[in-house]
């Protein structure tokens, strides 16, 4: 039975269990003296209790089996490969594995494949269908057994409501814990691959090397050895573009927020705020398109008219558009922060005879400073991690420059480039993407944690 | 939270109404002008207010036709049940109501004979002349020194650092705070105790040498000892400033003020010498209030 | 007049000038931001709206059985592989006679799109009785011709600088004079998948891919998000290490760069658990993790907005905590939760970078049939097309952006309406 089929069957079974569980509880109930009966809980809770018994164990087994199925089947297939393949290096073995898996997924290729691989792939497919059959039988058997066990628990004195509520709580805790699991997953995925990367390329070269050209990696005669992985030009490029973006977004966003919260009448606010929200809601791929096809050529033409030589993928174009993208982000964060400054502070200043701008500059902004710093850090984290705008509008060449008219590349651009080309897994080139991802994650994590901490402390101060 | 408070005030006011004379119409009818001595001799009056009405957004009227004078170098206190418009009226005197969107003030208010709503008049200048101290101490997030120097710097009152130091020291001294803070002028003003903060706000206000100081329940957030200190201070300040103080404490009004104004639901019901108001109130509403029948 | 008054008066002019300047900076910042928005939208719409029409050329085709190599009672398979190409070519040859040179011959053939012969194929397969008749058929023009008719090729340029040469222009002028050139609504754009030929490229497969991806995202992130929010807001113990850790994680995940989620998807879902690459399933899983913080944060705010009196009321009549929360609190918070969910879905719909990491950048012509078939999504389609140099692709990229923005605007409007409709003053 297919995955969807199993899930649908379970759903039907759940509905059925609820129905009979409820019915059974009513049948068992002995009417008490006045109204009601001697059931501990409402009949529907007995229904839910049976559903829990029927579905939860079955679903758990189903999920566990589905998660482990592919890794186990793959390693099983690998161990059945002829010895000469198994003796090869880990890299090549995984290459072979991938090839077999691809064959197994694509029947068209399978027909014309190398017999050894074909055999392996067919073996894999056979094991897979067997696994699916066992899974189906096991899950459905568990579910049906669950219904019976559940029904045996339907007795007037069973504390059905408490038991069901306990299960519901556990499910909710599980859902909330996904946030932790996600973080663990991120750390796990970037750390493991980065560890393997740093096995091939020394960390010092990566962190301090000034030459980046992964494309020349893996020449035919020197398998395993790599091109250059000095990431400094990437870091510089990322910082350059982010700096340009922040140079635009921070003053414009902050001033917009100030104007909107301190000066603007309700009418302007009613139009300007949604406009800012639209700006914030535009997908980054759209900004990227705008940067690459409109802004970059415009800047180039403008620069040439002024006698400057401007690269067609200048850092300025990408940074400028990224800045526009971050304006509403900065503005709404600052708006929150400025509104958190208590009115009494403003009154105090106006009462002294300060003008509005004097109040803003000398009282509100100093009072809001921690919050604004937090907003700045979040904006910086956003700029550093932004991908689509730079992928589309910044270059690939790792130039080490701080001239905004030249083309630079960034960490995110290189991650995308390294992982969307033809990948050989486990090559230094592919692993480098994870090392870059690790640096990106660490930097943005620090920025976020510090920023969120500052902002929270700031809010508590005025609560 | 705010809604809840407003709600409470309305019910309080409604109760007050039923206790006295029914609905607003009926009650308004009982006041034909303010009882007592609302007017002063022309030359004694610092502030001259005639026919003052205040409307909040949505034409909600908070002050009805208030006529009164405020004398030079006197302490005048304003009392009345909460929500009766004391703060609103006080804020008319330095045009703080201008900062509230939708708030409209009509009528005549003159400071030393000049109409404060005149086109020629500048709110910045007016507020330098008529300073204000608020209910909750609100020092700026700056050092003690910078808090006091804030006004003089804004208005260019000191031409050099020494002059500024001088102003700061004198203001702090007048506010009775200098001795306590002279060793930590660069410490943040927010680090002081509540009473000290309020005295810092007073020092900040007198640093620009205003002519009038408006105080809106300056001690309601303070403990009794800090309150006593501030009350003494107010008495000393009377020599150099005119002081209008809103208070919810009748004892305080009795202790520190020369004249007392009783507001009720936006009307100025009675204004008289403090002693008269507390010993021999002329209006039934005033009597009800000071005898504690409501408030 | 006191000295204070004098001194203050002296500063006023300067101070008001400063005030005015500051105010101006604020207004200018807003104006500039809105100007950027207007330029961006105008640029996209200006580039994109021509894509909603295509140029068609009327051909007179002779569908004779011999040229096609089929007869009226051939099998569908035979009809499918019949020689429509020659039919198209013949009809072009009769329209523009006397073309002999090789280069010109090739140019003549590429006057119409490669889709022309498939158009004939579709007609004949629908109605085999057409075989043996002569038909007038509007077929799709090549993208260069389309670009020319949309005014994007300047015929006054020197011949070497344009993609359409002089001899082609004479043909086109002749066709136009015969009334054989027409602009029609571009249905292909909405009914087909990607194609190497811009005039045949459409967004349907990307739209369906987006639909499946969002379906997976919604069906996972909504229940999980609501359950997590309920736990954190209603049940979680205060000052508990794990609960605090969860909260820190949620807030932080909301600010993790999206591309990092792509790395997670690649390493964990694809490599570790063997979820098929390029499929809406893995895309939806990644987007679920990304939108969860948004939904959880919005749902918690909605739950917090339900006044305690509701809970106290229900608890007071003897309902259990769980009953209270599910039967009384959750329904009241639902509009707020739905608003947050819609906004989360809108974010997910526009997300691109993480999907590149998990292989959703394949060239997809066919409409995906399930959550496990290879697909792409609308923003990724935009990214892919934006790389193509042809003017016609630029046009379609912009048009695809317009469609994407239309979806986002409708989703956000829905959220706003929902919020307005159920806005409650407690
Ligand atoms: N900013 C405002 N907007 C609208 N109404 C207000 C505002 N401030 C005060 N009010 C209303 O004006 C009336 C008088 O308020 P207020 O002057 O603060 O009273 P008091 O200071 O005597 O307690 C009250 O009914 C209050 O609700
Ligand atoms: Mg008040």
Coordinates of N, CA and C and ligand atoms in Angstrom, one line a residue, chain B residues 6 9 56-57 60-63 80-89 91 100-101 216-217 246 263, ligand 1:
Chain B
X6 N -10.6 54.9 32.9 CA -11.6 55.9 32.5 C -13.0 55.4 32.9
X9 N -13.5 56.2 36.4 CA -13.8 57.6 36.7 C -15.2 57.9 36.3
X56 N -11.4 67.6 23.5 CA -10.6 66.5 23.0 C -11.1 66.0 21.7
X57 N -10.4 65.1 21.1 CA -10.8 64.6 19.8 C -12.2 64.1 19.8
X60 N -15.2 66.0 22.3 CA -15.5 65.7 23.7 C -15.0 66.8 24.6
X61 N -15.9 67.5 25.2 CA -15.5 68.7 26.0 C -15.1 68.3 27.4
X62 N -13.9 68.8 27.8 CA -13.3 68.4 29.1 C -13.3 69.6 30.0
X63 N -13.3 70.8 29.5 CA -13.3 72.0 30.3 C -14.4 73.0 29.8
X80 N -10.1 68.4 43.1 CA -11.3 67.9 42.5 C -11.2 66.4 42.2
X81 N -12.4 65.8 42.0 CA -12.4 64.3 41.7 C -11.6 64.0 40.5
X82 N -11.0 62.8 40.4 CA -10.2 62.5 39.2 C -11.1 62.5 38.0
X83 N -10.5 63.0 36.9 CA -11.3 63.1 35.6 C -12.0 64.4 35.5
X84 N -11.9 65.3 36.5 CA -12.7 66.5 36.4 C -12.0 67.6 35.6
X85 N -10.8 67.3 35.1 CA -10.2 68.3 34.1 C -9.1 69.1 34.7
X86 N -8.6 68.8 35.9 CA -7.5 69.6 36.5 C -6.3 69.6 35.6
X87 N -5.8 68.4 35.2 CA -4.6 68.3 34.4 C -4.9 69.0 33.1
X88 N -6.1 68.8 32.5 CA -6.4 69.4 31.2 C -6.2 70.9 31.3
X89 N -6.8 71.5 32.4 CA -6.7 72.9 32.5 C -5.3 73.4 32.7
X91 N -2.6 72.1 31.7 CA -1.8 72.0 30.5 C -2.2 73.1 29.4
X100 N -1.3 67.2 21.9 CA -2.2 66.1 21.8 C -3.0 66.3 20.6
X101 N -3.0 65.2 19.7 CA -3.7 65.3 18.4 C -5.2 65.5 18.7
X216 N 1.8 68.9 38.1 CA 0.6 68.0 38.0 C 0.8 66.9 39.0
X217 N 0.2 66.9 40.1 CA 0.3 65.9 41.2 C 1.7 65.4 41.3
X246 N -1.5 70.9 40.9 CA -2.7 70.0 40.9 C -2.4 68.9 42.0
X263 N -12.4 72.0 41.1 CA -13.0 71.6 39.7 C -14.0 70.5 39.9
Ligands
LIG1 N1 -5.7 62.8 25.7 C1 -7.0 62.8 26.0 N2 -7.9 62.5 25.0 C2 -9.2 62.4 25.3 N3 -9.8 62.6 26.4 C3 -8.9 63.0 27.5 C4 -7.5 63.0 27.3 N4 -7.0 63.4 28.4 C5 -8.0 63.5 29.3 N5 -9.2 63.3 28.7 C6 -10.5 63.3 29.3 O1 -10.7 64.6 29.8 C7 -11.3 64.6 31.1 C8 -10.4 65.3 32.1 O2 -9.2 64.6 32.3 P1 -8.0 65.1 33.2 O3 -7.8 66.5 32.9 O4 -6.9 64.2 33.0 O5 -8.6 64.9 34.6 P2 -7.9 65.0 36.0 O6 -6.5 65.4 35.8 O7 -8.7 66.0 36.8 O8 -8.0 63.7 36.7 C9 -11.5 63.1 31.5 O9 -12.8 62.8 31.2 C10 -10.6 62.4 30.5 O10 -11.2 61.2 30.2

